[in-house]
Tab-separated table of C-alpha atoms in Angstrom:
chain	number	residue	atom	x	y	z
A	439	MET	CA	62.829	81.127	32.181
A	440	ARG	CA	63.479	83.410	35.164
A	441	LEU	CA	61.509	81.165	37.524
A	442	LYS	CA	63.322	78.097	36.202
A	443	SER	CA	66.643	79.797	36.887
A	444	ILE	CA	65.569	80.676	40.417
A	445	LEU	CA	64.498	77.104	41.105
A	446	THR	CA	67.755	75.771	39.696
A	447	LEU	CA	69.677	78.109	42.010
A	448	CYS	CA	67.587	76.884	44.930
A	449	LEU	CA	68.425	73.309	44.001
A	450	THR	CA	72.113	74.103	43.857
A	451	ALA	CA	71.890	75.745	47.256
A	452	VAL	CA	70.285	72.784	48.978
A	453	ILE	CA	72.130	70.029	47.113
A	454	PRO	CA	75.736	71.267	47.286
A	455	THR	CA	78.395	69.500	45.304
A	456	SER	CA	80.865	69.301	48.155
A	457	GLY	CA	80.729	68.890	51.901
A	458	GLY	CA	77.115	67.713	51.826
A	459	ALA	CA	74.650	66.219	49.443
A	460	GLN	CA	76.132	65.423	46.076
A	461	ASP	CA	75.380	66.489	42.539
A	462	TRP	CA	73.440	64.231	40.214
A	463	GLN	CA	76.426	62.518	38.628
A	464	SER	CA	77.745	61.621	42.079
A	465	LEU	CA	74.293	60.370	43.078
A	466	TRP	CA	74.305	58.083	40.048
A	467	GLU	CA	77.735	56.736	40.976
A	468	SER	CA	76.574	56.102	44.547
A	469	TYR	CA	73.504	54.318	43.201
A	470	VAL	CA	75.687	52.064	41.044
A	471	THR	CA	77.828	51.245	44.082
A	472	GLY	CA	74.876	50.595	46.372
A	473	PHE	CA	72.423	48.829	44.097
A	474	MET	CA	74.291	47.056	41.274
A	475	ASP	CA	76.486	43.978	41.312
A	476	ASN	CA	79.231	42.895	38.937
A	477	GLN	CA	76.637	41.321	36.643
A	478	VAL	CA	75.154	44.817	36.283
A	479	ARG	CA	71.738	43.983	37.595
A	480	VAL	CA	69.855	46.437	39.799
A	481	ILE	CA	69.193	44.853	43.185
A	482	ASP	CA	66.289	45.653	45.501
A	483	HIS	CA	67.841	44.821	48.867
A	484	ASP	CA	64.517	45.259	50.684
A	485	ALA	CA	62.775	42.582	48.612
A	486	GLY	CA	65.022	39.550	48.861
A	487	ASP	CA	67.675	41.009	46.551
A	488	ARG	CA	65.307	40.638	43.633
A	489	THR	CA	65.672	42.364	40.279
A	490	THR	CA	62.772	43.774	38.265
A	491	SER	CA	62.482	44.882	34.677
A	492	GLU	CA	61.552	48.294	36.105
A	493	GLY	CA	64.888	48.563	37.866
A	494	GLN	CA	66.780	47.549	34.748
A	495	ALA	CA	64.838	50.010	32.565
A	496	TYR	CA	65.344	52.913	34.952
A	497	GLY	CA	69.003	52.002	35.298
A	498	MET	CA	69.440	52.116	31.537
A	499	PHE	CA	67.762	55.518	31.396
A	500	PHE	CA	69.972	56.941	34.131
A	501	ALA	CA	73.078	55.451	32.505
A	502	LEU	CA	72.146	57.268	29.297
A	503	VAL	CA	71.628	60.520	31.203
A	504	ALA	CA	75.028	60.018	32.849
A	505	ASN	CA	76.710	59.195	29.511
A	506	ASP	CA	77.746	55.923	31.151
A	507	ARG	CA	77.798	53.544	28.215
A	508	SER	CA	79.611	50.795	30.100
A	509	HIS	CA	76.806	50.365	32.636
A	510	PHE	CA	74.187	50.863	29.930
A	511	ASP	CA	75.614	47.946	27.961
A	512	GLY	CA	75.904	45.833	31.088
A	513	LEU	CA	72.298	46.469	32.073
A	514	LEU	CA	71.116	45.707	28.556
A	515	HIS	CA	73.147	42.493	28.369
A	516	TRP	CA	71.900	41.205	31.727
A	517	THR	CA	68.301	42.086	30.896
A	518	GLU	CA	68.374	40.431	27.509
A	519	HIS	CA	69.967	37.212	28.743
A	520	ASN	CA	68.128	36.834	32.038
A	521	LEU	CA	64.707	38.406	31.470
A	522	ALA	CA	64.150	38.070	27.715
A	523	ALA	CA	65.414	34.551	26.961
A	524	GLY	CA	68.427	35.974	25.174
A	525	ASP	CA	66.551	38.143	22.675
A	526	LEU	CA	64.939	41.430	23.682
A	527	SER	CA	63.937	42.023	20.067
A	528	ALA	CA	61.713	38.951	20.128
A	529	ASN	CA	60.570	38.709	23.751
A	530	LEU	CA	59.138	41.133	26.249
A	531	PRO	CA	61.230	40.962	29.437
A	532	ALA	CA	59.914	39.067	32.443
A	533	TRP	CA	59.154	41.532	35.195
A	534	LEU	CA	60.547	39.586	38.179
A	535	TRP	CA	63.816	37.703	38.761
A	536	GLY	CA	65.092	36.437	42.075
A	537	HIS	CA	65.639	33.579	44.492
A	538	GLY	CA	63.115	30.830	43.864
A	539	LYS	CA	61.679	28.109	46.099
A	540	ASN	CA	64.029	25.557	44.573
A	541	ASN	CA	66.976	27.580	45.908
A	542	GLN	CA	67.792	28.675	42.356
A	543	TRP	CA	68.035	32.203	41.006
A	544	GLY	CA	65.989	32.959	37.926
A	545	VAL	CA	62.718	34.304	36.522
A	546	LEU	CA	59.969	34.181	39.152
A	547	ASP	CA	57.176	35.613	36.982
A	548	LYS	CA	57.327	35.501	33.180
A	549	ASN	CA	54.635	38.135	32.729
A	550	SER	CA	56.027	41.451	31.553
A	551	ALA	CA	55.319	44.891	33.007
A	552	SER	CA	54.460	47.500	30.411
A	553	ASP	CA	55.774	50.459	32.419
A	554	ALA	CA	59.259	48.933	32.350
A	555	ASP	CA	58.840	47.853	28.738
A	556	ILE	CA	57.925	51.377	27.609
A	557	TRP	CA	60.824	52.982	29.481
A	558	MET	CA	63.204	50.388	28.069
A	559	ALA	CA	62.041	50.795	24.468
A	560	TYR	CA	62.124	54.581	24.751
A	561	THR	CA	65.588	54.585	26.311
A	562	LEU	CA	67.005	52.244	23.676
A	563	LEU	CA	65.638	54.431	20.895
A	564	GLU	CA	67.058	57.585	22.465
A	565	ALA	CA	70.380	55.868	23.192
A	566	GLY	CA	70.626	54.861	19.554
A	567	LYS	CA	70.416	58.520	18.602
A	568	ALA	CA	72.600	59.899	21.387
A	569	TRP	CA	75.419	57.393	20.906
A	570	ASN	CA	74.874	56.796	17.195
A	571	GLU	CA	74.433	53.075	17.775
A	572	PRO	CA	72.046	51.381	15.316
A	573	ARG	CA	71.877	48.212	17.442
A	574	TYR	CA	70.110	50.065	20.237
A	575	THR	CA	67.668	51.583	17.758
A	576	LYS	CA	66.916	48.179	16.258
A	577	ILE	CA	66.219	46.566	19.629
A	578	GLY	CA	64.180	49.537	20.853
A	579	SER	CA	62.049	49.570	17.722
A	580	ALA	CA	61.400	45.823	17.927
A	581	LEU	CA	60.521	46.116	21.613
A	582	ALA	CA	58.076	48.951	20.911
A	583	HIS	CA	56.386	46.866	18.222
A	584	ASN	CA	56.095	43.935	20.632
A	585	ILE	CA	54.550	46.182	23.274
A	586	ALA	CA	52.008	47.361	20.719
A	587	ALA	CA	51.211	43.780	19.707
A	588	GLU	CA	51.010	42.250	23.172
A	589	GLU	CA	50.175	44.984	25.679
A	590	VAL	CA	48.063	47.607	23.901
A	591	VAL	CA	44.327	46.970	24.227
A	592	GLN	CA	41.061	48.586	23.249
A	593	VAL	CA	39.189	49.534	26.427
A	594	PRO	CA	35.475	50.240	25.991
A	595	GLY	CA	34.623	53.562	27.547
A	596	LEU	CA	38.188	54.818	27.228
A	597	GLY	CA	39.768	53.749	23.925
A	598	MET	CA	43.219	52.497	23.050
A	599	MET	CA	45.445	52.055	26.106
A	600	VAL	CA	48.469	50.148	27.346
A	601	ALA	CA	47.533	47.305	29.694
A	602	PRO	CA	49.870	46.745	32.650
A	603	GLY	CA	50.980	43.479	31.078
A	604	PRO	CA	50.003	40.868	28.485
A	605	SER	CA	47.939	38.797	30.923
A	606	GLY	CA	46.142	39.092	34.222
A	607	PHE	CA	44.544	42.518	33.849
A	608	GLN	CA	41.405	41.740	31.862
A	609	HIS	CA	38.750	39.771	33.705
A	610	GLY	CA	35.343	39.219	32.159
A	611	ASN	CA	33.974	42.635	31.293
A	612	SER	CA	36.551	44.697	33.159
A	613	ASN	CA	40.018	46.070	32.421
A	614	ARG	CA	42.408	47.034	35.211
A	615	LEU	CA	44.693	49.943	34.332
A	616	ASN	CA	47.472	51.897	35.994
A	617	ALA	CA	47.949	55.565	35.106
A	618	SER	CA	51.604	55.530	36.168
A	619	TYR	CA	52.422	53.035	33.396
A	620	VAL	CA	51.954	55.551	30.575
A	621	PRO	CA	54.191	58.659	30.871
A	622	LEU	CA	52.743	60.953	28.233
A	623	GLN	CA	56.099	62.259	26.983
A	624	LEU	CA	57.287	58.718	26.243
A	625	ILE	CA	54.082	57.831	24.409
A	626	LEU	CA	54.305	61.014	22.321
A	627	ARG	CA	57.875	60.162	21.362
A	628	LEU	CA	56.985	56.605	20.372
A	629	ASP	CA	54.260	58.032	18.156
A	630	GLN	CA	56.798	60.322	16.500
A	631	LEU	CA	59.370	57.564	15.951
A	632	ILE	CA	56.926	54.765	15.068
A	633	PRO	CA	53.990	56.549	13.409
A	634	ASP	CA	52.374	53.336	12.176
A	635	GLY	CA	51.850	52.151	15.776
A	636	PRO	CA	48.962	52.782	18.191
A	637	TRP	CA	50.833	55.423	20.156
A	638	GLY	CA	48.973	58.496	18.952
A	639	LYS	CA	45.657	56.959	20.013
A	640	VAL	CA	47.118	55.913	23.355
A	641	ALA	CA	48.495	59.415	23.961
A	642	ALA	CA	45.101	60.953	23.281
A	643	ASN	CA	43.582	58.828	26.064
A	644	VAL	CA	46.212	59.361	28.765
A	645	PRO	CA	44.572	62.551	30.171
A	646	ALA	CA	41.236	60.757	30.547
A	647	LEU	CA	42.878	57.810	32.292
A	648	VAL	CA	44.670	60.117	34.741
A	649	ASN	CA	41.521	62.135	35.384
A	650	ASP	CA	39.408	59.021	35.981
A	651	SER	CA	42.115	57.672	38.294
A	652	ALA	CA	42.070	60.836	40.415
A	653	PRO	CA	38.428	61.552	41.363
A	654	ARG	CA	39.517	63.700	44.342
A	655	GLY	CA	42.685	65.118	42.836
A	656	PHE	CA	44.836	62.274	44.182
A	657	VAL	CA	45.811	59.470	41.798
A	658	SER	CA	44.965	55.882	42.686
A	659	ASP	CA	47.377	53.100	41.857
A	660	TRP	CA	44.766	51.047	39.992
A	661	THR	CA	41.530	51.929	38.179
A	662	GLU	CA	39.016	49.556	36.647
A	663	PHE	CA	36.940	50.065	33.512
A	664	LYS	CA	33.912	47.950	32.634
A	665	THR	CA	32.790	47.173	29.100
A	666	ASP	CA	29.487	48.974	29.675
A	667	ALA	CA	31.596	52.161	29.669
A	668	THR	CA	31.054	52.869	33.350
A	669	LEU	CA	34.059	53.428	35.529
A	670	HIS	CA	34.439	51.446	38.710
A	671	ALA	CA	35.684	53.255	41.742
A	672	ALA	CA	39.480	53.147	41.918
A	673	LEU	CA	40.354	49.752	43.268
A	674	THR	CA	43.201	50.717	45.535
A	675	ILE	CA	44.809	53.511	47.454
A	676	GLY	CA	47.213	55.877	45.754
A	677	SER	CA	50.753	55.152	46.831
A	678	TYR	CA	54.008	53.846	45.357
A	679	ASP	CA	52.702	53.564	41.795
A	680	ALA	CA	50.655	56.747	41.856
A	681	ILE	CA	53.497	59.013	42.965
A	682	ARG	CA	55.030	58.556	39.525
A	683	VAL	CA	52.026	60.194	37.842
A	684	TYR	CA	52.831	63.519	39.537
A	685	LEU	CA	56.478	63.080	38.510
A	686	TRP	CA	55.711	62.325	34.851
A	687	ALA	CA	53.278	65.256	34.629
A	688	GLY	CA	55.789	67.611	36.221
A	689	MET	CA	58.432	66.675	33.663
A	690	LEU	CA	56.243	67.417	30.634
A	691	ASP	CA	57.340	70.258	28.390
A	692	ASN	CA	55.132	73.270	29.067
A	693	SER	CA	53.939	73.347	25.456
A	694	VAL	CA	52.447	69.834	25.514
A	695	LYS	CA	48.776	70.264	24.740
A	696	ASP	CA	47.393	68.245	27.642
A	697	ARG	CA	49.907	69.288	30.304
A	698	ASP	CA	47.650	71.766	32.087
A	699	THR	CA	44.752	69.308	32.006
A	700	LEU	CA	46.894	66.656	33.653
A	701	LEU	CA	48.163	69.034	36.324
A	702	LYS	CA	44.607	70.154	37.098
A	703	SER	CA	43.579	66.512	37.560
A	704	LEU	CA	46.298	66.195	40.203
A	705	SER	CA	45.345	69.274	42.235
A	706	GLY	CA	44.594	67.313	45.399
A	707	MET	CA	48.271	66.768	46.082
A	708	ALA	CA	49.136	70.461	45.738
A	709	ASN	CA	46.248	71.457	48.004
A	710	TYR	CA	47.383	68.951	50.619
A	711	LEU	CA	51.008	70.110	50.518
A	712	HIS	CA	50.014	73.705	51.181
A	713	THR	CA	49.176	72.667	54.750
A	714	ASN	CA	51.362	69.556	55.143
A	715	ALA	CA	55.106	69.553	54.519
A	716	ILE	CA	55.392	65.784	53.993
A	717	PRO	CA	53.499	64.080	51.140
A	718	PRO	CA	51.206	61.212	52.122
A	719	ALA	CA	52.333	57.627	51.632
A	720	LYS	CA	48.805	56.308	51.080
A	721	VAL	CA	45.659	58.115	49.975
A	722	ARG	CA	42.236	56.466	49.809
A	723	PRO	CA	40.069	56.845	46.675
A	724	ASP	CA	37.839	59.327	48.528
A	725	GLY	CA	40.836	61.609	49.128
A	726	SER	CA	41.252	60.815	52.820
A	727	ILE	CA	44.749	60.055	54.062
A	728	GLU	CA	45.558	56.538	55.244
A	729	ASP	CA	49.268	57.093	55.917
A	730	PRO	CA	50.508	60.694	56.155
A	731	LYS	CA	54.261	60.106	55.973
A	732	GLY	CA	55.547	59.309	52.517
A	733	PRO	CA	59.211	58.347	52.097
A	734	VAL	CA	61.859	60.797	50.958
A	735	GLY	CA	61.587	59.590	47.364
A	736	PHE	CA	58.030	60.939	47.249
A	737	SER	CA	59.343	64.404	48.068
A	738	ALA	CA	61.968	64.131	45.323
A	739	ALA	CA	59.320	63.023	42.821
A	740	LEU	CA	57.168	66.048	43.642
A	741	ILE	CA	59.862	68.629	42.932
A	742	PRO	CA	59.219	68.692	39.139
A	743	TYR	CA	55.478	68.736	39.888
A	744	ALA	CA	55.932	71.831	42.083
A	745	GLU	CA	58.105	73.469	39.441
A	746	ALA	CA	55.445	72.841	36.786
A	747	LEU	CA	52.878	74.518	39.046
A	748	HIS	CA	55.270	77.431	39.725
A	749	ASP	CA	54.641	76.729	43.403
A	750	GLU	CA	57.737	77.884	45.286
A	751	GLN	CA	56.341	76.884	48.680
A	752	ILE	CA	55.933	73.234	47.734
A	753	GLN	CA	59.202	73.174	45.828
A	754	SER	CA	61.126	74.603	48.753
A	755	GLN	CA	59.487	72.305	51.308
A	756	GLN	CA	60.130	69.145	49.329
A	757	MET	CA	63.691	70.128	48.451
A	758	SER	CA	64.442	70.884	52.102
A	759	ARG	CA	63.218	67.461	53.087
A	760	VAL	CA	65.293	65.778	50.393
A	761	LYS	CA	68.353	67.655	51.626
A	762	SER	CA	67.720	66.582	55.210
A	763	GLU	CA	67.620	62.903	54.210
A	764	PHE	CA	70.956	62.882	52.367
A	765	LYS	CA	73.577	60.651	53.998
A	766	PRO	CA	77.187	61.517	53.076
A	767	GLN	CA	78.368	58.084	54.222
A	768	THR	CA	76.509	56.381	51.370
A	769	GLY	CA	75.989	59.290	48.996
A	770	LEU	CA	72.307	58.301	48.944
A	771	PHE	CA	69.020	59.312	50.568
A	772	GLY	CA	67.578	57.732	53.687
A	773	ALA	CA	69.018	55.366	56.280
A	774	PRO	CA	69.069	52.702	55.130
A	775	PRO	CA	68.802	53.884	51.528
A	776	ARG	CA	65.850	52.289	49.729
A	777	TYR	CA	65.892	51.234	46.090
A	778	TYR	CA	62.709	53.057	45.103
A	779	ASP	CA	63.621	56.292	46.889
A	780	GLN	CA	66.887	56.512	44.963
A	781	ASN	CA	65.126	55.985	41.627
A	782	LEU	CA	62.611	58.718	42.349
A	783	ALA	CA	65.455	60.996	43.459
A	784	LEU	CA	67.463	60.310	40.309
A	785	PHE	CA	64.430	61.273	38.226
A	786	GLY	CA	63.325	64.291	40.249
A	787	LEU	CA	66.725	65.816	40.933
A	788	GLY	CA	68.086	64.953	37.484
A	789	PHE	CA	65.242	66.828	35.877
A	790	SER	CA	65.555	69.802	38.243
A	791	GLN	CA	69.309	69.976	37.753
A	792	HIS	CA	68.668	69.989	34.016
A	793	GLN	CA	70.632	66.795	33.462
A	794	PHE	CA	67.790	65.784	31.142
A	795	TRP	CA	64.476	67.140	29.907
A	796	PHE	CA	61.866	66.391	27.262
A	797	ASP	CA	60.744	68.553	24.360
A	798	SER	CA	57.141	69.022	23.250
A	799	GLN	CA	57.221	65.761	21.273
A	800	GLY	CA	58.784	63.803	24.119
A	801	ALA	CA	62.297	63.684	22.649
A	802	LEU	CA	64.965	63.309	25.315
A	803	LYS	CA	67.390	66.190	25.733
A	804	LEU	CA	70.655	65.494	27.549
A	805	LYS	CA	72.952	67.951	29.292
A	806	TRP	CA	76.089	66.152	28.151
A	807	LYS	CA	74.963	66.475	24.522
A	808	THR	CA	74.403	70.206	24.796
A	809	ASP	CA	77.452	71.260	26.864
């Protein structure tokens, strides 16, 4: 508790609430201004003004953390009507919406993305409790059941796991998986709320997936399993997907059984940051660095990771960098501010500022509910 208090004081010192970088609530408001339109869709300005189910799911989570029910409802409405054919209880949301070749705006890829689906189901279930709204609970429960039916697979050599989507990730005798798609705290909570689902079995396999995805202590974005139970080498570098694995692990409650195992699997990043102030943007499967300069969002994502390790050096370095990238003109990080950086910052700083946290069963705890 004393260390947590010290780190919180450090955060307050480097992210002042006036005359400089803003507090979390102000960051959320700046994000709404910079990345949402009047339809209440989250816009990625660096990718043709597209919208993804990930962006909508994260936006809903942050709206819940901010006690911003108006934007929560707007995000939910847009998602349901534009990504889920009008019924999120019956249909998994399409992952990609944008400007098509026919000069029309609409769904560009109907396949769903399970990372967004899990965050959306979890957030709806927690919103139902926080705001005492049965409609959210009903949709979240239905969405979780649809994820279980359409995206959970049995992977020989690993066990029950969430595939990245319903199609396109199983080819012949191999399954392609992504460790950043299964935040352990969310899976634990789904198991608690929907005990007849596959979530307990999935949760039990998350540490093995992370470990197998990080053979040199750095997580790869994608890992492939074969049906003969042998693990292929990680297929890709570790980069924009993988950074989330450090973030999710850092935000685990310290009494979660597999927390220390997960953090140990990720030791390559901590070792690297002891001699390099900026996290790498791209790491090869053998642990060598392809691109040494990760964006500011990577630093924000690693703050909870450093706190979980009780590593004040890394925490201070990453927080200092985040502070240096704050732009008062926009109230956001980076110039120009990037969609993904702001999402990682909202997660990392929100957790460090104790705007939200997770208990040992993955239940969401909210500052505005406890004040």
